[in-house]
PDB file of C-alpha atoms in Angstrom:
ATOM      1  CA  HIS M   1       0.000   0.000   0.000  1.00  0.00           C
ATOM      2  CA  LYS M   2       1.318   3.445  -0.937  1.00  0.00           C
ATOM      3  CA  THR M   3       0.119   6.888   0.043  1.00  0.00           C
ATOM      4  CA  PHE M   4       1.028   9.890  -2.103  1.00  0.00           C
ATOM      5  CA  PHE M   5       0.936  13.483  -0.899  1.00  0.00           C
ATOM      6  CA  VAL M   6       1.497  16.280  -3.407  1.00  0.00           C
ATOM      7  CA  ALA M   7       1.728  19.987  -2.618  1.00  0.00           C
ATOM      8  CA  GLY M   8       2.698  23.068  -4.572  1.00  0.00           C
ATOM      9  CA  HIS M   9       3.326  26.764  -3.982  1.00  0.00           C
ATOM     10  CA  GLN M  10       4.980  29.747  -5.632  1.00  0.00           C
ATOM     11  CA  GLY M  11       8.660  29.073  -6.184  1.00  0.00           C
ATOM     12  CA  GLY M  12       8.461  25.290  -6.500  1.00  0.00           C
ATOM     13  CA  ASP M  13       6.626  22.076  -5.956  1.00  0.00           C
ATOM     14  CA  VAL M  14       7.406  19.448  -3.347  1.00  0.00           C
ATOM     15  CA  TRP M  15       5.902  15.993  -3.120  1.00  0.00           C
ATOM     16  CA  GLU M  16       6.196  13.207  -0.584  1.00  0.00           C
ATOM     17  CA  VAL M  17       5.729   9.493  -1.208  1.00  0.00           C
ATOM     18  CA  ARG M  18       5.328   7.254   1.846  1.00  0.00           C
ATOM     19  CA  THR M  19       5.755   3.485   1.715  1.00  0.00           C
ATOM     20  CA  PRO M  20       5.903   0.936   4.544  1.00  0.00           C
ATOM     21  CA  HIS M  21       9.392  -0.419   5.223  1.00  0.00           C
ATOM     22  CA  PRO M  22       9.409  -4.113   4.208  1.00  0.00           C
ATOM     23  CA  ASP M  23      11.757  -5.298   6.966  1.00  0.00           C
ATOM     24  CA  PHE M  24      10.937  -2.937   9.834  1.00  0.00           C
ATOM     25  CA  PRO M  25       7.241  -2.068  10.089  1.00  0.00           C
ATOM     26  CA  GLU M  26       8.129  -0.062  13.222  1.00  0.00           C
ATOM     27  CA  LEU M  27       9.591   2.584  10.921  1.00  0.00           C
ATOM     28  CA  ASP M  28       6.005   3.197   9.755  1.00  0.00           C
ATOM     29  CA  GLN M  29       6.937   5.104   6.608  1.00  0.00           C
ATOM     30  CA  GLN M  30       9.835   6.191   4.442  1.00  0.00           C
ATOM     31  CA  LYS M  31       9.818   9.634   2.945  1.00  0.00           C
ATOM     32  CA  ARG M  32      10.838  10.743  -0.524  1.00  0.00           C
ATOM     33  CA  ILE M  33      10.669  14.432  -1.384  1.00  0.00           C
ATOM     34  CA  GLY M  34      11.324  16.064  -4.730  1.00  0.00           C
ATOM     35  CA  TRP M  35      11.756  19.762  -5.454  1.00  0.00           C
ATOM     36  CA  ILE M  36      11.045  21.523  -8.739  1.00  0.00           C
ATOM     37  CA  PRO M  37      12.239  25.166  -8.618  1.00  0.00           C
ATOM     38  CA  ILE M  38       9.985  27.532 -10.569  1.00  0.00           C
ATOM     39  CA  ALA M  39      11.341  30.960 -11.452  1.00  0.00           C
ATOM     40  CA  THR M  40       9.208  34.018 -12.203  1.00  0.00           C
ATOM     41  CA  ALA M  41      10.187  33.802 -15.856  1.00  0.00           C
ATOM     42  CA  ASP M  42       8.640  30.300 -16.062  1.00  0.00           C
ATOM     43  CA  ASN M  43       5.134  31.781 -15.756  1.00  0.00           C
ATOM     44  CA  PRO M  44       4.006  32.952 -19.226  1.00  0.00           C
ATOM     45  CA  SER M  45       0.806  34.554 -17.903  1.00  0.00           C
ATOM     46  CA  ILE M  46       2.224  37.252 -15.629  1.00  0.00           C
ATOM     47  CA  ASN M  47       2.750  40.922 -16.369  1.00  0.00           C
ATOM     48  CA  TRP M  48       6.550  40.816 -16.447  1.00  0.00           C
ATOM     49  CA  ALA M  49       7.148  44.575 -16.065  1.00  0.00           C
ATOM     50  CA  GLU M  50       4.817  44.826 -13.068  1.00  0.00           C
ATOM     51  CA  THR M  51       6.224  41.677 -11.440  1.00  0.00           C
ATOM     52  CA  LYS M  52       9.822  42.852 -11.881  1.00  0.00           C
ATOM     53  CA  ALA M  53       8.964  46.229 -10.343  1.00  0.00           C
ATOM     54  CA  ASN M  54       7.372  44.474  -7.353  1.00  0.00           C
ATOM     55  CA  GLN M  55      10.431  42.276  -6.886  1.00  0.00           C
ATOM     56  CA  LEU M  56      12.829  45.225  -7.063  1.00  0.00           C
ATOM     57  CA  SER M  57      10.843  46.903  -4.289  1.00  0.00           C
ATOM     58  CA  ILE M  58      11.739  44.054  -1.860  1.00  0.00           C
ATOM     59  CA  SER M  59      14.442  45.431   0.446  1.00  0.00           C
ATOM     60  CA  ASP M  60      15.927  42.096   1.549  1.00  0.00           C
ATOM     61  CA  PRO M  61      18.327  40.952  -1.232  1.00  0.00           C
ATOM     62  CA  GLU M  62      18.021  37.251  -0.416  1.00  0.00           C
ATOM     63  CA  MET M  63      14.221  37.336  -0.344  1.00  0.00           C
ATOM     64  CA  ARG M  64      14.278  39.317  -3.604  1.00  0.00           C
ATOM     65  CA  LYS M  65      16.441  36.612  -5.194  1.00  0.00           C
ATOM     66  CA  SER M  66      14.187  33.841  -3.845  1.00  0.00           C
ATOM     67  CA  MET M  67      11.117  35.467  -5.375  1.00  0.00           C
ATOM     68  CA  ALA M  68      12.859  35.782  -8.746  1.00  0.00           C
ATOM     69  CA  THR M  69      14.559  32.374  -8.949  1.00  0.00           C
ATOM     70  CA  GLY M  70      12.325  30.078  -6.904  1.00  0.00           C
ATOM     71  CA  SER M  71      15.304  29.117  -4.729  1.00  0.00           C
ATOM     72  CA  TRP M  72      13.766  29.180  -1.247  1.00  0.00           C
ATOM     73  CA  ASP M  73      16.876  27.785   0.406  1.00  0.00           C
ATOM     74  CA  LEU M  74      18.097  31.415   0.214  1.00  0.00           C
ATOM     75  CA  GLN M  75      15.635  32.671   2.830  1.00  0.00           C
ATOM     76  CA  ALA M  76      17.059  35.279   5.140  1.00  0.00           C
ATOM     77  CA  GLY M  77      17.439  34.443   8.814  1.00  0.00           C
ATOM     78  CA  THR M  78      18.275  30.773   8.398  1.00  0.00           C
ATOM     79  CA  PHE M  79      21.089  29.600  10.672  1.00  0.00           C
ATOM     80  CA  PHE M  80      23.099  27.746   8.015  1.00  0.00           C
ATOM     81  CA  SER M  81      23.096  30.630   5.560  1.00  0.00           C
ATOM     82  CA  GLY M  82      25.848  29.020   3.464  1.00  0.00           C
ATOM     83  CA  PHE M  83      23.620  26.109   2.449  1.00  0.00           C
ATOM     84  CA  ARG M  84      22.528  26.078  -1.190  1.00  0.00           C
ATOM     85  CA  ARG M  85      20.483  23.259  -2.619  1.00  0.00           C
ATOM     86  CA  ASP M  86      22.051  23.690  -6.076  1.00  0.00           C
ATOM     87  CA  VAL M  87      25.587  23.526  -4.621  1.00  0.00           C
ATOM     88  CA  HIS M  88      25.377  20.975  -1.813  1.00  0.00           C
ATOM     89  CA  VAL M  89      22.629  18.535  -2.902  1.00  0.00           C
ATOM     90  CA  LEU M  90      23.564  16.202  -5.754  1.00  0.00           C
ATOM     91  CA  PRO M  91      21.165  15.988  -8.715  1.00  0.00           C
ATOM     92  CA  GLU M  92      20.719  12.260  -8.056  1.00  0.00           C
ATOM     93  CA  HIS M  93      21.747   9.710  -5.451  1.00  0.00           C
ATOM     94  CA  ARG M  94      25.154   8.088  -5.808  1.00  0.00           C
ATOM     95  CA  GLU M  95      26.482   5.182  -3.780  1.00  0.00           C
ATOM     96  CA  PRO M  96      29.995   5.740  -2.343  1.00  0.00           C
ATOM     97  CA  PRO M  97      32.653   3.576  -4.065  1.00  0.00           C
ATOM     98  CA  PRO M  98      34.110   0.657  -2.058  1.00  0.00           C
ATOM     99  CA  ASP M  99      37.435   2.427  -1.451  1.00  0.00           C
ATOM    100  CA  TRP M 100      35.827   5.427   0.283  1.00  0.00           C
ATOM    101  CA  ARG M 101      35.955   5.699   4.075  1.00  0.00           C
ATOM    102  CA  VAL M 102      32.442   5.393   5.530  1.00  0.00           C
ATOM    103  CA  TRP M 103      31.195   6.189   9.029  1.00  0.00           C
ATOM    104  CA  ARG M 104      27.994   7.079  10.888  1.00  0.00           C
ATOM    105  CA  GLY M 105      26.878   9.900  13.150  1.00  0.00           C
ATOM    106  CA  LEU M 106      24.059   9.257  15.648  1.00  0.00           C
ATOM    107  CA  ASP M 107      21.859  11.685  17.550  1.00  0.00           C
ATOM    108  CA  TYR M 108      19.756   9.792  20.091  1.00  0.00           C
ATOM    109  CA  GLY M 109      16.016  10.257  20.144  1.00  0.00           C
ATOM    110  CA  GLU M 110      13.007   8.193  21.175  1.00  0.00           C
ATOM    111  CA  ALA M 111      10.046  10.511  21.720  1.00  0.00           C
ATOM    112  CA  ALA M 112      11.837  13.019  19.498  1.00  0.00           C
ATOM    113  CA  PRO M 113      13.156  11.526  16.255  1.00  0.00           C
ATOM    114  CA  ALA M 114      16.421   9.630  16.338  1.00  0.00           C
ATOM    115  CA  CYS M 115      18.792  10.662  13.568  1.00  0.00           C
ATOM    116  CA  CYS M 116      21.587   8.592  12.063  1.00  0.00           C
ATOM    117  CA  LEU M 117      23.603   9.857   9.091  1.00  0.00           C
ATOM    118  CA  TRP M 118      25.925   7.808   6.894  1.00  0.00           C
ATOM    119  CA  ALA M 119      28.895   9.798   5.561  1.00  0.00           C
ATOM    120  CA  ALA M 120      31.754   8.967   3.218  1.00  0.00           C
ATOM    121  CA  THR M 121      35.091  10.549   2.299  1.00  0.00           C
ATOM    122  CA  ASP M 122      37.057  10.093  -0.913  1.00  0.00           C
ATOM    123  CA  PRO M 123      40.648   9.473   0.296  1.00  0.00           C
ATOM    124  CA  SER M 124      42.106  10.209  -3.147  1.00  0.00           C
ATOM    125  CA  LYS M 125      41.065  13.879  -3.024  1.00  0.00           C
ATOM    126  CA  PRO M 126      43.703  16.359  -1.762  1.00  0.00           C
ATOM    127  CA  TYR M 127      41.038  18.587  -0.195  1.00  0.00           C
ATOM    128  CA  PRO M 128      38.454  17.984   2.591  1.00  0.00           C
ATOM    129  CA  ASN M 129      35.322  16.270   1.314  1.00  0.00           C
ATOM    130  CA  THR M 130      32.325  14.656   2.987  1.00  0.00           C
ATOM    131  CA  TYR M 131      29.375  13.062   1.202  1.00  0.00           C
ATOM    132  CA  ILE M 132      26.300  12.308   3.329  1.00  0.00           C
ATOM    133  CA  PHE M 133      24.456   9.622   1.417  1.00  0.00           C
ATOM    134  CA  GLN M 134      21.930   7.986   3.766  1.00  0.00           C
ATOM    135  CA  GLU M 135      19.790   8.935   6.749  1.00  0.00           C
ATOM    136  CA  LEU M 136      17.518   7.380   9.336  1.00  0.00           C
ATOM    137  CA  PHE M 137      15.122   9.844  10.942  1.00  0.00           C
ATOM    138  CA  GLU M 138      12.345   8.227  12.969  1.00  0.00           C
ATOM    139  CA  PRO M 139      10.606   8.801  16.334  1.00  0.00           C
ATOM    140  CA  GLY M 140       9.317   6.230  18.769  1.00  0.00           C
ATOM    141  CA  ILE M 141      11.945   3.517  18.319  1.00  0.00           C
ATOM    142  CA  PRO M 142      13.823   2.223  21.424  1.00  0.00           C
ATOM    143  CA  PRO M 143      17.644   2.166  21.276  1.00  0.00           C
ATOM    144  CA  GLN M 144      18.063  -1.623  20.858  1.00  0.00           C
ATOM    145  CA  LEU M 145      15.762  -1.643  17.846  1.00  0.00           C
ATOM    146  CA  GLN M 146      17.433   1.499  16.465  1.00  0.00           C
ATOM    147  CA  ALA M 147      20.741  -0.369  16.663  1.00  0.00           C
ATOM    148  CA  LYS M 148      19.383  -3.343  14.699  1.00  0.00           C
ATOM    149  CA  ILE M 149      17.871  -1.079  12.025  1.00  0.00           C
ATOM    150  CA  ILE M 150      21.105   0.919  11.677  1.00  0.00           C
ATOM    151  CA  LEU M 151      23.170  -2.249  11.303  1.00  0.00           C
ATOM    152  CA  SER M 152      20.705  -3.620   8.757  1.00  0.00           C
ATOM    153  CA  LEU M 153      20.890  -0.412   6.711  1.00  0.00           C
ATOM    154  CA  SER M 154      24.709  -0.650   6.855  1.00  0.00           C
ATOM    155  CA  GLU M 155      24.999  -4.144   5.385  1.00  0.00           C
ATOM    156  CA  SER M 156      25.982  -2.752   1.969  1.00  0.00           C
ATOM    157  CA  TYR M 157      28.869  -0.810   3.540  1.00  0.00           C
ATOM    158  CA  PRO M 158      31.155  -3.358   5.254  1.00  0.00           C
ATOM    159  CA  SER M 159      33.839  -0.722   5.867  1.00  0.00           C
ATOM    160  CA  CYS M 160      31.384   1.303   7.992  1.00  0.00           C
ATOM    161  CA  ARG M 161      32.408   0.280  11.494  1.00  0.00           C
ATOM    162  CA  THR M 162      32.526   3.577  13.395  1.00  0.00           C
ATOM    163  CA  THR M 163      29.493   5.352  14.822  1.00  0.00           C
ATOM    164  CA  TRP M 164      30.029   8.700  16.552  1.00  0.00           C
ATOM    165  CA  ALA M 165      27.488   9.729  19.201  1.00  0.00           C
ATOM    166  CA  ASP M 166      26.823  12.394  21.839  1.00  0.00           C
ATOM    167  CA  PRO M 167      28.799  11.558  25.038  1.00  0.00           C
ATOM    168  CA  SER M 168      25.703  12.258  27.145  1.00  0.00           C
ATOM    169  CA  ILE M 169      24.204   8.875  26.216  1.00  0.00           C
ATOM    170  CA  TRP M 170      26.935   7.166  28.275  1.00  0.00           C
ATOM    171  CA  LYS M 171      25.334   8.509  31.460  1.00  0.00           C
ATOM    172  CA  ASN M 172      23.664   5.840  33.580  1.00  0.00           C
ATOM    173  CA  GLY M 173      19.907   5.770  33.809  1.00  0.00           C
ATOM    174  CA  LYS M 174      17.154   7.705  32.073  1.00  0.00           C
ATOM    175  CA  LYS M 175      15.639  10.895  33.476  1.00  0.00           C
ATOM    176  CA  GLY M 176      17.133  10.336  36.910  1.00  0.00           C
ATOM    177  CA  ILE M 177      16.152   6.652  37.107  1.00  0.00           C
ATOM    178  CA  SER M 178      19.048   4.306  37.858  1.00  0.00           C
ATOM    179  CA  GLY M 179      19.762   1.598  35.314  1.00  0.00           C
ATOM    180  CA  PRO M 180      21.578   1.012  32.037  1.00  0.00           C
ATOM    181  CA  SER M 181      22.604   3.961  29.908  1.00  0.00           C
ATOM    182  CA  PHE M 182      21.388   4.517  26.363  1.00  0.00           C
ATOM    183  CA  GLU M 183      24.849   3.436  25.219  1.00  0.00           C
ATOM    184  CA  ASP M 184      24.331   0.124  27.054  1.00  0.00           C
ATOM    185  CA  GLU M 185      21.077  -0.376  25.168  1.00  0.00           C
ATOM    186  CA  TYR M 186      22.626   0.399  21.774  1.00  0.00           C
ATOM    187  CA  ARG M 187      25.456  -2.036  22.557  1.00  0.00           C
ATOM    188  CA  ALA M 188      22.905  -4.692  23.536  1.00  0.00           C
ATOM    189  CA  GLY M 189      21.454  -4.222  20.055  1.00  0.00           C
ATOM    190  CA  GLY M 190      24.883  -4.826  18.529  1.00  0.00           C
ATOM    191  CA  LEU M 191      25.886  -1.226  17.793  1.00  0.00           C
ATOM    192  CA  VAL M 192      29.206  -0.086  19.293  1.00  0.00           C
ATOM    193  CA  LEU M 193      29.466   3.702  19.677  1.00  0.00           C
ATOM    194  CA  GLN M 194      32.372   6.132  19.896  1.00  0.00           C
ATOM    195  CA  LYS M 195      32.218   9.391  21.853  1.00  0.00           C
ATOM    196  CA  ALA M 196      32.028  12.464  19.636  1.00  0.00           C
ATOM    197  CA  SER M 197      32.520  16.057  20.762  1.00  0.00           C
ATOM    198  CA  ASN M 198      29.366  17.727  22.056  1.00  0.00           C
ATOM    199  CA  LYS M 199      30.758  21.271  21.817  1.00  0.00           C
ATOM    200  CA  ARG M 200      27.855  22.603  19.809  1.00  0.00           C
ATOM    201  CA  HIS M 201      29.220  26.017  18.880  1.00  0.00           C
ATOM    202  CA  GLU M 202      32.410  24.497  17.503  1.00  0.00           C
ATOM    203  CA  GLY M 203      30.332  21.969  15.565  1.00  0.00           C
ATOM    204  CA  TRP M 204      28.054  24.628  14.109  1.00  0.00           C
ATOM    205  CA  SER M 205      31.092  26.689  13.092  1.00  0.00           C
ATOM    206  CA  ARG M 206      32.625  23.650  11.413  1.00  0.00           C
ATOM    207  CA  ILE M 207      29.442  23.038   9.400  1.00  0.00           C
ATOM    208  CA  GLN M 208      29.264  26.699   8.361  1.00  0.00           C
ATOM    209  CA  LYS M 209      32.850  26.602   7.103  1.00  0.00           C
ATOM    210  CA  ALA M 210      32.176  23.388   5.185  1.00  0.00           C
ATOM    211  CA  LEU M 211      29.099  24.931   3.567  1.00  0.00           C
ATOM    212  CA  PHE M 212      30.825  28.133   2.493  1.00  0.00           C
ATOM    213  CA  ARG M 213      33.718  26.222   0.952  1.00  0.00           C
ATOM    214  CA  GLY M 214      32.617  25.540  -2.583  1.00  0.00           C
ATOM    215  CA  MET M 215      30.504  28.644  -3.138  1.00  0.00           C
ATOM    216  CA  THR M 216      32.729  29.437  -6.136  1.00  0.00           C
ATOM    217  CA  THR M 217      33.161  27.171  -9.133  1.00  0.00           C
ATOM    218  CA  ALA M 218      36.933  27.123  -8.645  1.00  0.00           C
ATOM    219  CA  VAL M 219      36.656  25.251  -5.331  1.00  0.00           C
ATOM    220  CA  PRO M 220      34.778  21.931  -5.036  1.00  0.00           C
ATOM    221  CA  PRO M 221      32.205  21.844  -2.219  1.00  0.00           C
ATOM    222  CA  GLU M 222      33.487  20.289   0.980  1.00  0.00           C
ATOM    223  CA  LEU M 223      30.042  18.960   1.923  1.00  0.00           C
ATOM    224  CA  THR M 224      27.683  17.226  -0.503  1.00  0.00           C
ATOM    225  CA  ILE M 225      24.409  15.456   0.276  1.00  0.00           C
ATOM    226  CA  SER M 226      22.342  12.802  -1.473  1.00  0.00           C
ATOM    227  CA  PRO M 227      18.859  14.001  -2.477  1.00  0.00           C
ATOM    228  CA  ASN M 228      17.567  10.945  -0.559  1.00  0.00           C
ATOM    229  CA  CYS M 229      18.505  12.690   2.723  1.00  0.00           C
ATOM    230  CA  THR M 230      15.363  14.806   2.732  1.00  0.00           C
ATOM    231  CA  ASN M 231      15.218  15.411   6.490  1.00  0.00           C
ATOM    232  CA  LEU M 232      18.820  16.636   6.626  1.00  0.00           C
ATOM    233  CA  VAL M 233      18.229  18.995   3.706  1.00  0.00           C
ATOM    234  CA  ALA M 234      15.081  20.341   5.357  1.00  0.00           C
ATOM    235  CA  ALA M 235      16.941  20.863   8.655  1.00  0.00           C
ATOM    236  CA  LEU M 236      19.745  22.799   6.961  1.00  0.00           C
ATOM    237  CA  GLU M 237      17.239  24.963   5.106  1.00  0.00           C
ATOM    238  CA  THR M 238      15.038  25.827   8.074  1.00  0.00           C
ATOM    239  CA  ALA M 239      17.346  25.895  11.135  1.00  0.00           C
ATOM    240  CA  GLN M 240      17.053  29.239  12.926  1.00  0.00           C
TER     241      GLN M 240
END
């Protein structure tokens, strides 16, 4: 059974296709989102002179450009202002070659969605490069089951053996209740974690630098993302 949801608005169309996961019904649904940018010039019915005058009257330069080009990832006030869909999101999904280094990053969540990202680096490139090619973004799944799902989704990437996670999940107990830590539960599900840095401001700064590198054609982007990672793209576009 498949459910299709289609929506459109000025500047582009986005659609979402939801299908049950064949192996893990607990995931409920997978999401696929496509984006078709629509520029002002694509509308043959408008009064071009009047529309152009209205756009030129917009004081914010990024909003003015969004209205003209249909590129709503340019909206002013977003936290990751260096993110550009046309620069950082690949036109189509590509699997990382076998010789690339692959690893995972995990942000725990149960009531709130858990997020796991699969990233790869091309070791032959002389410059920094990270390609995020797969994501898991689901609420309501306990850590042991998350671990099993993550390992199942990693079966095609045998070199992916490292999973970085927030050090806070090594703390014993949940919400002041004594007992095993979240890390204990992930390990019971077969997923071994490594402590990442939880210095958020340094992390945000690192992402900003990676996004701004590659804003000129002379420099390849440091960070690229598969179009399948729809939740990550949405987060980068809307973070405030």
